[in-house]
Coordinates of C-alpha atoms in Angstrom, one line a residue:
Chain A
X1 CA 0.0 0.0 0.0
X2 CA 2.5 2.6 -1.1
X3 CA 0.2 5.6 -1.6
X4 CA -1.5 5.6 1.8
X5 CA -0.3 8.3 4.2
X6 CA -1.7 9.6 7.5
X7 CA -3.5 12.9 7.0
X8 CA -5.2 13.0 10.4
X9 CA -4.6 11.3 13.7
X10 CA -5.3 11.7 17.4
X11 CA -3.0 14.3 19.0
X12 CA -0.6 12.7 21.4
X13 CA -1.9 15.2 24.0
X14 CA -5.2 13.2 24.1
X15 CA -5.3 9.8 25.8
X16 CA -6.8 6.8 23.9
X17 CA -9.9 6.9 26.3
X18 CA -13.1 7.1 24.4
X19 CA -15.0 10.4 24.9
X20 CA -18.3 10.0 26.8
X21 CA -19.8 13.0 25.1
X22 CA -23.1 12.7 23.3
X23 CA -23.1 12.5 19.5
X24 CA -23.0 16.0 18.0
X25 CA -21.7 17.6 21.2
X26 CA -18.8 20.0 20.5
X27 CA -16.8 19.3 23.7
X28 CA -14.8 16.7 21.7
X29 CA -13.8 19.3 19.1
X30 CA -12.8 21.8 21.8
X31 CA -10.6 19.0 23.5
X32 CA -9.0 18.2 20.2
X33 CA -8.2 21.9 19.4
X34 CA -6.6 22.4 22.8
X35 CA -4.6 19.2 22.5
X36 CA -3.4 20.2 19.1
X37 CA -2.3 23.6 20.3
X38 CA -0.4 22.2 23.2
X39 CA 1.2 19.7 20.9
X40 CA 2.1 22.2 18.2
X41 CA 3.6 24.6 20.9
X42 CA 5.6 21.7 22.3
X43 CA 4.5 22.4 25.8
X44 CA 2.9 19.0 26.8
X45 CA 5.5 18.6 29.6
X46 CA 4.8 22.1 31.0
X47 CA 1.0 22.3 30.7
X48 CA -1.4 21.7 33.6
X49 CA -5.1 21.4 33.0
X50 CA -7.9 22.3 35.5
X51 CA -11.2 20.5 34.8
X52 CA -14.6 21.7 36.0
X53 CA -17.8 20.2 37.2
X54 CA -20.3 19.7 34.3
X55 CA -20.2 17.6 31.2
X56 CA -16.5 18.0 31.0
X57 CA -16.0 16.8 34.5
X58 CA -14.2 13.8 33.1
X59 CA -11.9 15.8 30.9
X60 CA -9.0 14.6 33.1
X61 CA -9.6 11.2 31.4
X62 CA -8.9 12.7 28.0
X63 CA -5.9 15.1 28.3
X64 CA -2.6 13.4 28.6
X65 CA -1.5 16.1 30.9
X66 CA -1.1 16.7 34.6
X67 CA -4.7 17.6 35.6
X68 CA -6.5 19.0 38.7
X69 CA -10.2 18.4 39.0
X70 CA -11.8 21.5 40.5
X71 CA -15.0 22.0 42.5
X72 CA -18.0 23.5 40.7
X73 CA -17.1 27.0 39.5
X74 CA -13.8 27.1 41.2
X75 CA -11.4 26.3 38.4
X76 CA -10.1 29.8 38.1
X77 CA -9.2 29.8 41.8
X78 CA -7.5 26.4 41.5
X79 CA -5.7 27.6 38.4
X80 CA -4.6 30.7 40.4
X81 CA -3.1 28.4 43.1
X82 CA -1.2 26.4 40.5
X83 CA 0.0 29.5 38.6
X84 CA 1.3 31.1 41.8
X85 CA 3.1 27.9 42.8
X86 CA 4.6 26.6 39.6
X87 CA 7.7 27.8 37.7
X88 CA 7.0 30.6 35.3
X89 CA 7.5 28.5 32.2
X90 CA 4.5 26.3 32.9
X91 CA 1.1 26.8 31.1
X92 CA -2.1 26.5 33.2
X93 CA -5.5 26.4 31.6
X94 CA -9.0 25.9 33.0
X95 CA -11.8 24.4 31.0
X96 CA -15.3 25.4 32.0
X97 CA -18.9 25.3 30.9
X98 CA -21.4 28.1 31.2
X99 CA -23.2 26.9 34.4
X100 CA -19.8 26.4 36.0
X101 CA -18.2 29.7 34.9
X102 CA -21.1 32.1 34.5
X103 CA -23.3 31.0 37.4
X104 CA -21.7 29.4 40.4
X105 CA -18.2 30.4 39.4
X106 CA -19.0 34.0 38.4
X107 CA -17.0 35.4 41.3
X108 CA -13.9 33.3 40.6
X109 CA -13.7 34.0 36.9
X110 CA -14.1 37.8 37.3
X111 CA -11.5 38.1 40.0
X112 CA -9.0 35.8 38.3
X113 CA -9.4 38.0 35.2
X114 CA -9.2 41.1 37.2
X115 CA -5.9 40.0 38.9
X116 CA -4.5 39.3 35.5
X117 CA -3.7 35.8 36.5
X118 CA -1.4 34.3 33.9
X119 CA -3.8 31.5 32.9
X120 CA -6.0 30.6 29.9
X121 CA -9.6 29.9 30.5
X122 CA -11.5 28.0 27.7
X123 CA -15.2 28.7 28.2
X124 CA -17.7 26.4 26.5
X125 CA -21.0 28.2 26.2
X126 CA -23.9 25.9 25.1
X127 CA -26.7 27.9 26.8
X128 CA -27.8 25.0 29.0
X129 CA -26.8 22.8 31.9
X130 CA -26.0 19.6 30.1
X131 CA -24.7 17.2 32.7
X132 CA -27.6 17.7 35.2
X133 CA -30.2 17.1 32.5
X134 CA -30.8 20.3 30.5
X135 CA -31.7 23.0 33.1
X136 CA -31.7 26.7 32.4
X137 CA -28.2 28.3 32.5
X138 CA -27.3 32.0 32.9
X139 CA -26.6 31.9 29.1
X140 CA -29.9 30.3 28.1
X141 CA -31.6 32.4 25.4
X142 CA -34.8 34.4 26.0
X143 CA -37.8 32.2 25.5
X144 CA -35.7 29.0 25.3
X145 CA -37.4 26.0 26.9
X146 CA -35.3 24.0 29.3
X147 CA -36.3 21.6 32.1
X148 CA -36.4 24.5 34.6
X149 CA -37.9 27.0 32.2
X150 CA -40.7 24.8 30.7
X151 CA -42.5 28.0 29.5
X152 CA -39.4 29.4 28.0
X153 CA -36.8 31.7 29.7
X154 CA -38.9 34.6 31.1
X155 CA -36.5 37.6 31.0
X156 CA -38.8 39.5 33.3
X157 CA -38.1 36.9 36.0
X158 CA -34.7 35.5 35.0
X159 CA -33.1 38.4 33.1
X160 CA -31.3 38.1 29.9
X161 CA -28.4 35.8 29.1
X162 CA -25.0 36.8 30.5
X163 CA -22.4 37.8 28.0
X164 CA -19.2 36.8 29.7
X165 CA -16.7 38.0 27.1
X166 CA -18.2 41.4 27.1
X167 CA -18.4 41.6 30.8
X168 CA -14.7 40.6 31.3
X169 CA -13.8 43.1 28.6
X170 CA -14.7 45.9 31.0
X171 CA -11.7 44.9 33.2
X172 CA -8.3 46.5 32.8
X173 CA -6.0 43.6 33.1
X174 CA -7.0 40.8 30.7
X175 CA -4.7 40.6 27.7
X176 CA -6.8 38.4 25.4
X177 CA -10.6 37.9 25.2
X178 CA -12.3 36.4 22.2
X179 CA -15.4 34.5 21.3
X180 CA -15.5 31.8 18.6
X181 CA -17.8 29.0 17.7
X182 CA -17.6 25.3 16.9
X183 CA -20.5 25.0 14.5
X184 CA -18.8 24.7 11.1
X185 CA -15.3 24.1 9.8
X186 CA -14.4 27.8 9.2
X187 CA -15.3 28.6 12.8
X188 CA -13.4 25.6 14.1
X189 CA -10.3 26.6 12.2
X190 CA -10.7 30.1 13.7
X191 CA -11.4 28.7 17.2
X192 CA -8.1 26.9 17.1
X193 CA -6.3 30.1 16.2
X194 CA -7.9 31.9 19.1
X195 CA -6.9 29.1 21.5
X196 CA -3.3 29.3 20.1
X197 CA -3.3 33.0 20.6
X198 CA -4.5 32.7 24.1
X199 CA -1.8 30.1 25.0
X200 CA 0.9 32.2 23.4
X201 CA -0.2 35.3 25.3
X202 CA -0.7 33.4 28.6
X203 CA 2.5 34.5 30.2
X204 CA 1.6 38.1 29.6
X205 CA -1.6 37.9 31.6
X206 CA -5.2 36.6 31.7
X207 CA -6.5 35.1 28.5
X208 CA -10.0 33.9 27.7
X209 CA -11.6 32.1 24.8
X210 CA -15.4 31.6 24.8
X211 CA -16.5 28.9 22.4
X212 CA -20.2 28.7 21.4
X213 CA -21.0 25.1 21.6
X214 CA -23.9 22.7 21.0
X215 CA -25.9 20.5 23.2
X216 CA -28.1 18.3 20.9
X217 CA -29.3 16.2 23.9
X218 CA -30.2 19.2 26.1
X219 CA -31.7 21.2 23.1
X220 CA -33.7 18.2 21.8
X221 CA -32.2 18.6 18.3
X222 CA -30.2 16.5 15.9
X223 CA -26.5 17.2 15.7
X224 CA -26.9 18.9 12.4
X225 CA -29.9 21.0 13.4
X226 CA -28.0 22.0 16.6
X227 CA -25.2 23.5 14.4
X228 CA -27.8 25.5 12.5
X229 CA -29.6 26.5 15.7
X230 CA -26.4 27.8 17.3
X231 CA -25.6 30.0 14.3
X232 CA -29.2 31.2 13.9
X233 CA -30.0 31.8 17.6
X234 CA -26.8 32.2 19.6
X235 CA -24.5 34.1 17.3
X236 CA -26.8 37.2 17.1
X237 CA -26.7 37.6 20.9
X238 CA -23.2 36.3 21.4
X239 CA -21.2 37.9 18.5
X240 CA -18.1 36.2 17.3
X241 CA -15.4 38.7 18.0
X242 CA -11.9 39.3 19.4
X243 CA -12.7 41.7 22.2
X244 CA -9.2 42.2 23.6
X245 CA -5.8 41.6 22.3
X246 CA -2.4 43.3 22.7
X247 CA -2.4 46.7 21.0
X248 CA -6.2 46.8 20.8
X249 CA -7.3 47.4 24.4
X250 CA -10.5 49.4 24.7
X251 CA -10.6 52.7 26.5
X252 CA -11.7 51.1 29.7
X253 CA -8.4 49.2 29.8
X254 CA -6.3 52.4 30.0
X255 CA -4.2 51.9 33.0
X256 CA -5.0 54.3 35.8
X257 CA -2.4 55.4 38.2
X258 CA -3.8 57.9 40.7
X259 CA -1.8 60.5 42.5
X260 CA -2.3 59.3 46.0
X261 CA -0.9 62.4 47.7
X262 CA -3.5 64.4 49.6
X263 CA -3.9 67.9 48.4
X264 CA -5.5 71.0 49.9
Chain B
X1 CA 5.0 34.5 40.7
X2 CA 8.1 32.6 39.7
X3 CA 8.8 30.8 42.9
X4 CA 11.8 28.6 42.4
X5 CA 11.0 25.3 44.1
X6 CA 14.6 24.4 44.1
X7 CA 15.8 27.4 46.1
X8 CA 16.4 26.5 49.7
X9 CA 14.4 28.6 52.0
X10 CA 17.3 29.4 54.3
X11 CA 19.1 30.9 51.3
X12 CA 16.1 32.9 50.2
X13 CA 15.3 34.1 53.7
X14 CA 17.5 36.6 55.5
X15 CA 16.3 35.6 58.9
X16 CA 15.2 38.9 60.4
X17 CA 14.7 37.7 63.9
X18 CA 16.9 36.9 66.9
X19 CA 16.2 33.7 68.6
X20 CA 13.8 34.9 71.2
X21 CA 11.2 37.4 70.3
X22 CA 8.2 39.1 71.9
X23 CA 5.4 38.5 69.3
X24 CA 1.7 38.7 68.9
X25 CA 0.1 35.3 68.5
X26 CA -1.2 35.9 65.0
X27 CA 2.1 37.2 63.7
X28 CA 4.0 34.4 65.4
X29 CA 1.7 31.9 63.6
X30 CA 2.5 33.5 60.3
X31 CA 6.2 33.7 60.9
X32 CA 6.2 30.1 62.1
X33 CA 4.5 29.0 58.9
X34 CA 7.1 30.8 56.8
X35 CA 9.9 29.2 58.7
X36 CA 8.2 25.8 58.2
X37 CA 8.6 26.5 54.4
X38 CA 5.2 27.9 53.7
X39 CA 5.5 29.6 50.3
X40 CA 2.0 30.7 49.5
X41 CA -0.8 32.2 51.5
X42 CA -4.4 32.7 50.2
X43 CA -6.9 34.5 52.4
X44 CA -9.8 36.8 52.8
X45 CA -10.1 39.5 55.5
X46 CA -12.1 38.5 58.6
X47 CA -11.7 39.6 62.2
X48 CA -10.2 38.4 64.5
X49 CA -7.3 37.0 62.4
X50 CA -6.4 39.8 60.0
X51 CA -2.9 40.1 61.4
X52 CA -2.1 36.8 59.8
X53 CA -2.8 37.8 56.2
X54 CA -1.3 41.3 56.9
X55 CA 1.9 39.8 58.1
X56 CA 2.0 37.4 55.2
X57 CA 1.5 40.1 52.7
X58 CA 4.6 41.9 53.9
X59 CA 6.8 38.9 54.6
X60 CA 6.1 36.4 51.9
X61 CA 7.5 38.5 49.1
X62 CA 10.8 38.7 51.0
X63 CA 11.1 34.9 50.9
X64 CA 10.2 34.4 47.3
X65 CA 6.6 33.4 48.1
X66 CA 3.2 34.7 47.1
X67 CA 0.4 36.3 49.0
X68 CA -2.9 36.5 47.3
X69 CA -5.9 38.3 48.8
X70 CA -8.7 36.1 47.5
X71 CA -12.1 37.3 46.6
X72 CA -13.8 35.1 49.2
X73 CA -13.0 32.2 51.5
X74 CA -14.5 29.9 48.9
X75 CA -11.8 31.1 46.5
X76 CA -9.1 30.9 49.2
X77 CA -9.6 27.3 49.9
X78 CA -9.7 26.5 46.2
X79 CA -6.5 28.5 45.5
X80 CA -5.0 26.4 48.3
X81 CA -6.2 23.3 46.5
X82 CA -4.4 24.4 43.4
X83 CA -1.2 25.4 45.2
X84 CA -1.2 22.2 47.3
X85 CA -1.6 20.2 44.0
X86 CA 1.5 21.9 42.7
X87 CA 3.3 20.4 45.8
X88 CA 4.3 23.6 47.6
X89 CA 3.7 24.3 51.3
X90 CA 0.8 26.7 51.5
X91 CA -1.9 27.8 54.0
X92 CA -4.9 30.0 54.6
X93 CA -6.3 31.4 57.8
X94 CA -9.8 32.6 58.6
X95 CA -12.4 32.7 61.4
X96 CA -15.5 30.7 62.0
X97 CA -17.9 32.0 59.2
X98 CA -15.0 31.8 56.8
X99 CA -14.4 28.1 57.7
X100 CA -18.1 27.4 57.0
X101 CA -17.6 28.8 53.5
X102 CA -14.5 26.7 53.0
X103 CA -16.2 23.4 54.0
X104 CA -16.7 22.2 50.4
X105 CA -13.2 22.9 49.4
X106 CA -11.9 21.3 52.5
X107 CA -13.7 18.1 51.6
X108 CA -12.0 18.2 48.2
X109 CA -8.6 18.6 49.8
X110 CA -9.2 15.4 51.8
X111 CA -10.8 13.5 48.9
X112 CA -8.0 14.4 46.5
X113 CA -5.3 14.0 49.2
X114 CA -3.8 17.5 48.9
X115 CA -1.7 18.5 51.9
X116 CA -2.1 22.0 53.2
X117 CA -2.7 23.9 56.5
X118 CA -5.8 25.8 57.5
X119 CA -5.9 28.1 60.6
X120 CA -9.2 28.9 62.3
X121 CA -9.1 31.7 64.8
X122 CA -12.6 31.0 66.2
X123 CA -15.1 33.7 67.0
X124 CA -18.5 33.9 68.5
X125 CA -21.4 32.3 66.6
X126 CA -23.9 31.2 65.3
X127 CA -24.4 33.4 62.3
X128 CA -22.5 36.6 62.2
X129 CA -22.1 36.2 66.0
X130 CA -19.3 38.5 67.0
X131 CA -15.6 38.8 66.9
X132 CA -14.9 37.7 70.5
X133 CA -13.0 34.5 71.4
X134 CA -14.9 31.3 71.1
X135 CA -14.5 27.5 70.9
X136 CA -17.8 27.0 69.3
X137 CA -16.4 25.3 66.2
X138 CA -15.0 22.3 68.2
X139 CA -17.5 19.8 66.8
X140 CA -17.4 21.3 63.3
X141 CA -13.6 21.1 63.1
X142 CA -13.1 17.8 64.8
X143 CA -15.6 15.9 62.6
X144 CA -13.8 17.0 59.4
X145 CA -15.8 20.1 58.4
X146 CA -16.8 19.2 54.9
X147 CA -19.2 16.7 53.4
X148 CA -18.7 13.0 53.1
X149 CA -16.7 10.5 55.1
X150 CA -13.7 12.5 56.0
X151 CA -11.4 13.5 58.9
X152 CA -8.5 15.8 59.5
X153 CA -6.0 16.4 62.2
X154 CA -6.9 19.4 64.4
X155 CA -4.2 21.0 66.6
X156 CA -5.2 23.4 69.5
X157 CA -2.4 25.5 70.9
X158 CA -2.8 27.1 74.3
X159 CA 0.1 29.6 74.1
X160 CA 1.9 31.6 71.4
X161 CA 5.0 29.4 71.7
X162 CA 2.8 26.3 71.3
X163 CA 1.1 27.9 68.3
X164 CA 4.6 28.4 66.7
X165 CA 5.6 24.8 67.4
X166 CA 2.3 23.3 66.2
X167 CA 2.4 25.3 62.9
X168 CA 5.6 23.5 61.9
X169 CA 4.1 20.2 63.0
X170 CA 1.0 20.9 61.0
X171 CA 2.9 21.2 57.8
X172 CA 4.9 18.0 58.5
X173 CA 1.7 16.0 59.3
X174 CA -0.2 17.3 56.3
X175 CA 2.6 16.0 54.0
X176 CA 3.1 12.8 56.0
X177 CA -0.6 11.8 55.5
X178 CA -1.4 13.9 52.3
X179 CA -4.3 15.3 54.2
X180 CA -5.1 18.9 55.3
X181 CA -4.3 19.9 58.9
X182 CA -6.3 22.4 60.9
X183 CA -4.9 24.6 63.7
X184 CA -7.6 26.1 65.9
X185 CA -7.1 29.1 68.2
X186 CA -9.2 31.9 69.4
X187 CA -8.9 35.7 69.5
X188 CA -6.9 35.5 72.7
X189 CA -4.3 33.2 71.2
X190 CA -4.1 35.5 68.2
X191 CA -3.9 38.8 70.1
X192 CA -1.8 38.0 73.1
X193 CA 1.9 38.9 73.1
X194 CA 4.4 36.4 74.5
X195 CA 8.0 35.6 74.1
X196 CA 8.6 32.9 71.4
X197 CA 11.6 31.0 70.1
X198 CA 11.6 29.8 66.5
X199 CA 13.1 26.5 65.4
X200 CA 15.6 26.9 62.5
X201 CA 14.0 27.4 59.1
X202 CA 13.3 24.2 57.3
X203 CA 12.6 23.1 53.8
X204 CA 10.1 20.3 53.2
X205 CA 12.0 17.1 52.4
X206 CA 8.8 15.2 51.5
X207 CA 8.9 13.7 48.0
X208 CA 5.8 14.6 46.1
X209 CA 5.8 12.4 43.0
X210 CA 2.0 13.0 42.8
X211 CA 2.2 16.7 42.3
X212 CA 0.8 18.3 39.1
X213 CA 3.9 20.2 38.0
X214 CA 3.8 19.3 34.3
X215 CA 4.1 15.7 32.9
X216 CA 7.6 14.9 31.7
X217 CA 7.8 12.1 29.0
X218 CA 9.3 9.8 31.7
X219 CA 6.2 9.4 33.8
X220 CA 2.4 9.0 33.5
X221 CA 0.2 12.0 34.0
X222 CA -0.7 13.0 37.6
X223 CA -4.3 13.6 38.3
X224 CA -5.6 15.4 41.5
X225 CA -9.2 14.3 41.7
X226 CA -11.9 13.2 44.1
X227 CA -14.4 11.9 41.6
X228 CA -15.0 8.1 41.5
X229 CA -18.3 7.5 39.6
X230 CA -18.3 3.8 40.2
X231 CA -19.5 3.0 43.7
X232 CA -17.2 0.1 44.4
X233 CA -14.2 2.2 43.3
X234 CA -15.2 5.1 45.5
X235 CA -15.7 2.8 48.4
X236 CA -12.2 1.5 47.9
X237 CA -10.9 5.0 47.8
X238 CA -12.7 6.0 51.0
X239 CA -11.4 2.8 52.7
X240 CA -7.9 3.9 51.7
X241 CA -8.5 7.3 53.3
X242 CA -9.8 5.6 56.4
X243 CA -6.7 3.5 56.6
X244 CA -4.8 6.8 56.8
X245 CA -7.3 8.2 59.3
X246 CA -6.7 5.1 61.4
X247 CA -3.0 5.7 61.4
X248 CA -3.6 9.3 62.4
X249 CA -5.8 8.2 65.3
X250 CA -3.1 5.7 66.4
X251 CA 0.0 7.9 66.0
X252 CA -1.0 11.5 66.3
X253 CA -2.7 11.8 69.7
X254 CA -1.3 14.7 71.7
X255 CA -2.3 15.9 75.2
X256 CA -1.0 17.5 78.3
X257 CA -1.8 16.0 81.8
X258 CA -1.4 18.6 84.5
X259 CA -1.5 17.5 88.2
X260 CA -3.4 14.3 87.5
X261 CA -1.0 11.8 89.3
X262 CA -2.6 11.8 92.8
X263 CA -6.0 10.2 92.1
X264 CA -7.7 13.5 91.5
X265 CA -11.2 14.2 92.7
X266 CA -11.9 16.2 89.6
X267 CA -10.2 16.5 86.3
X268 CA -11.0 19.5 84.2
X269 CA -11.1 18.8 80.4
X270 CA -10.3 21.7 78.2
X271 CA -8.2 23.0 75.3
X272 CA -6.7 26.2 74.1
X273 CA -7.5 29.4 76.1
X274 CA -9.8 27.7 78.6
X275 CA -7.2 25.1 79.5
X276 CA -4.8 27.9 80.1
X277 CA -7.2 29.7 82.4
X278 CA -8.0 26.4 84.1
X279 CA -4.4 26.1 85.2
X280 CA -4.8 29.3 87.2
X281 CA -8.0 28.0 88.8
X282 CA -6.3 24.7 89.6
X283 CA -3.6 26.4 91.6
X284 CA -6.2 28.2 93.7
X285 CA -8.2 25.0 94.2
X286 CA -5.1 22.9 95.1
X287 CA -4.3 25.6 97.8
X288 CA -7.8 24.9 99.1
X289 CA -7.0 21.2 99.4
X290 CA -9.1 20.0 96.4
X291 CA -7.3 17.5 94.3
X292 CA -8.0 18.8 90.8
X293 CA -6.1 18.3 87.6
X294 CA -6.3 19.2 84.0
X295 CA -6.6 17.1 80.8
X296 CA -5.7 19.4 78.0
X297 CA -6.2 18.3 74.4
X298 CA -3.4 19.4 72.1
X299 CA -4.8 17.3 69.2
X300 CA -8.6 18.1 69.2
X301 CA -8.7 15.3 66.6
X302 CA -7.6 12.6 67.0
X303 CA -9.0 12.8 70.5
X304 CA -6.1 11.9 72.8
X305 CA -7.9 8.8 74.2
X306 CA -4.8 6.8 75.2
X307 CA -3.8 9.5 77.7
X308 CA -7.4 10.2 78.7
X309 CA -8.2 6.5 79.4
X310 CA -5.4 6.4 82.0
X311 CA -7.4 9.0 84.0
X312 CA -10.8 7.4 84.0
X313 CA -10.1 4.8 86.7
X314 CA -8.3 7.1 89.3
X315 CA -10.4 10.2 88.8
X316 CA -13.7 10.7 90.7
X317 CA -15.4 13.1 88.2
X318 CA -14.7 15.1 85.0
X319 CA -15.7 18.6 84.3
X320 CA -15.5 19.9 80.7
X321 CA -14.9 23.6 80.6
X322 CA -15.5 25.3 77.2
X323 CA -16.1 28.5 75.5
X324 CA -19.1 26.8 73.8
X325 CA -22.3 25.1 74.9
X326 CA -21.2 21.6 75.6
X327 CA -19.3 20.3 72.6
X328 CA -16.1 18.8 74.0
X329 CA -18.1 17.2 76.8
X330 CA -19.8 15.0 74.2
X331 CA -16.4 13.4 73.5
X332 CA -15.6 13.2 77.2
X333 CA -18.8 11.4 77.8
X334 CA -18.1 9.0 75.0
X335 CA -14.7 8.2 76.4
X336 CA -15.9 7.8 80.0
X337 CA -18.8 5.7 78.8
X338 CA -20.8 6.1 82.0
X339 CA -18.1 4.9 84.4
X340 CA -17.7 8.3 86.2
X341 CA -19.8 11.5 86.4
X342 CA -19.1 13.9 83.6
X343 CA -20.3 17.5 83.9
X344 CA -20.1 20.5 81.7
X345 CA -19.7 24.2 82.3
X346 CA -19.0 26.9 79.8
X347 CA -19.5 30.4 78.6
X348 CA -20.6 31.3 75.1
X349 CA -21.2 34.3 72.9
X350 CA -17.6 35.3 73.0
X351 CA -17.5 35.5 76.9
X352 CA -14.2 34.3 78.2
X353 CA -14.6 32.4 81.5
X354 CA -12.5 33.7 84.4
X355 CA -10.4 31.6 86.7
X356 CA -12.7 32.7 89.6
X357 CA -15.7 31.3 87.8
X358 CA -13.9 28.1 87.2
X359 CA -12.9 27.8 90.9
X360 CA -16.6 28.3 91.8
X361 CA -17.7 25.6 89.3
X362 CA -15.2 23.1 90.6
X363 CA -16.1 23.9 94.2
X364 CA -19.8 23.3 93.3
X365 CA -19.0 20.0 91.7
X366 CA -16.7 19.0 94.7
X367 CA -19.5 19.7 97.2
X368 CA -21.8 17.6 95.1
X369 CA -19.3 14.7 95.1
X370 CA -18.7 15.0 98.8
X371 CA -22.5 15.1 99.5
X372 CA -22.9 11.9 97.4
X373 CA -20.1 10.3 99.4

């Protein structure tokens, strides 16, 4: 068989364990992209992953890296502890879903970002709690039916979805904030670039990549319909954008150094 | 950031202190931790322990360590979990309500076998309570204060010098068993000034092949985790933890027996500040001819039962004196198992009992014993 060559294979940064994710779920794509970035940067021996509670609670089974499993919402705090303890050449990333990061872990993500912790947070936003059976998340869209919003998300009672990237972009210290999507090949290729940028900038400060993701099981849709649903419903509210990168800090990010002397 | 794990502490630290110093308890606790090799401190302000993080924020940068003021006690304990996972000596301190917030993270530390040290300078409760000295967290601390089947060593100093000595021991024990260790004090221990002597600065010599420092090609990945979805597997893990807890119970009991060798009529049972005050009361009572002694817990968990059991036969009655509403007495009753009378007296709400009150309580119990013949 002289003309057969390998054009695609599992990254050596992923173990051979089989993903437990549902068919059509994009966690598997996100895992692969991170593994490829770690592999291509040649930092497998210097990268420590922090895994969340949620569908990706078992991510430690899939990354062939040193891994710490965090409590629900606390991954940025755990990553902070690692970052402040490990040699500077290490890479620390936290992987979190939207219930984990934007609800129970809202405090930890904002303060880790605000301290400018030299970590990367990969944020999978699929607008629902997947692991616990499809409950309403802080990112659930207005009117969207979930097991705890059976009449659709009522914004008068539950407010509107939280836009994490935009919220973090009000802070001074993050160095990279971007939102991508995993719904079609061009977005997946772009998402990998965003992850790579975040890792490359990690030692300069806090880096954050939000990835719009699907939950066919929680949404009650086929995998293909889920991809369309994401683009049709999520992208208009969660625009795909690089919010923060070196040289393109918004006005709010201007460093402020007050004159602390008392006058008068 | 950028702590070099290979840099010996005694090279990094220009020791600022002569051998014997007059120090406030809270600051002595912090300095003792640093001299025990503590590299990272994570904490959130809460009275009455703020001198510990304040001292750490000034001192840790001098020794190549890191101080992080966390956004909450929930974050503190989880930062500690991350730092402990990296294999460095690290600690947090807080006071009662803060410990309640840390309880989930504390359970993770035990379940994932991450060594670290947590200081609880206890204050009056329940709820917001007040900031006055208390021992009201005795049961919460000694039962392992998180969820699930779990235990942790709890050390209870009664002087500033003992707090210094126990901090060093706490770090050693946490690494010996890969389990967090709690040091409990109260506002008095934290605020009082006493002369202290520090042991020479040490560097942890414990090998940590389990630490998540980055996976070299030469070993398998390290995973710090407490999730075991399969019931049989989790049971096996918990049994492994209980094998460790059993060794702690066998090997880490610590107590002080004070004037208990003459078949005492009454033995006061106490720890920390109350035990210290009880010694003053005992001197007065002894002068009055009442044979009274003191059983002082140094390890609140494991309960020092080997030492305690030697007292049950020769002692006529036990009196648990607490700054709480009858918590330690539950353990004393369990140990005595009905063989001798066990009574309780305590103050709560942050009220510190006086030695005069203790004298009166012991006299009252003594009259009762005499009357009963």
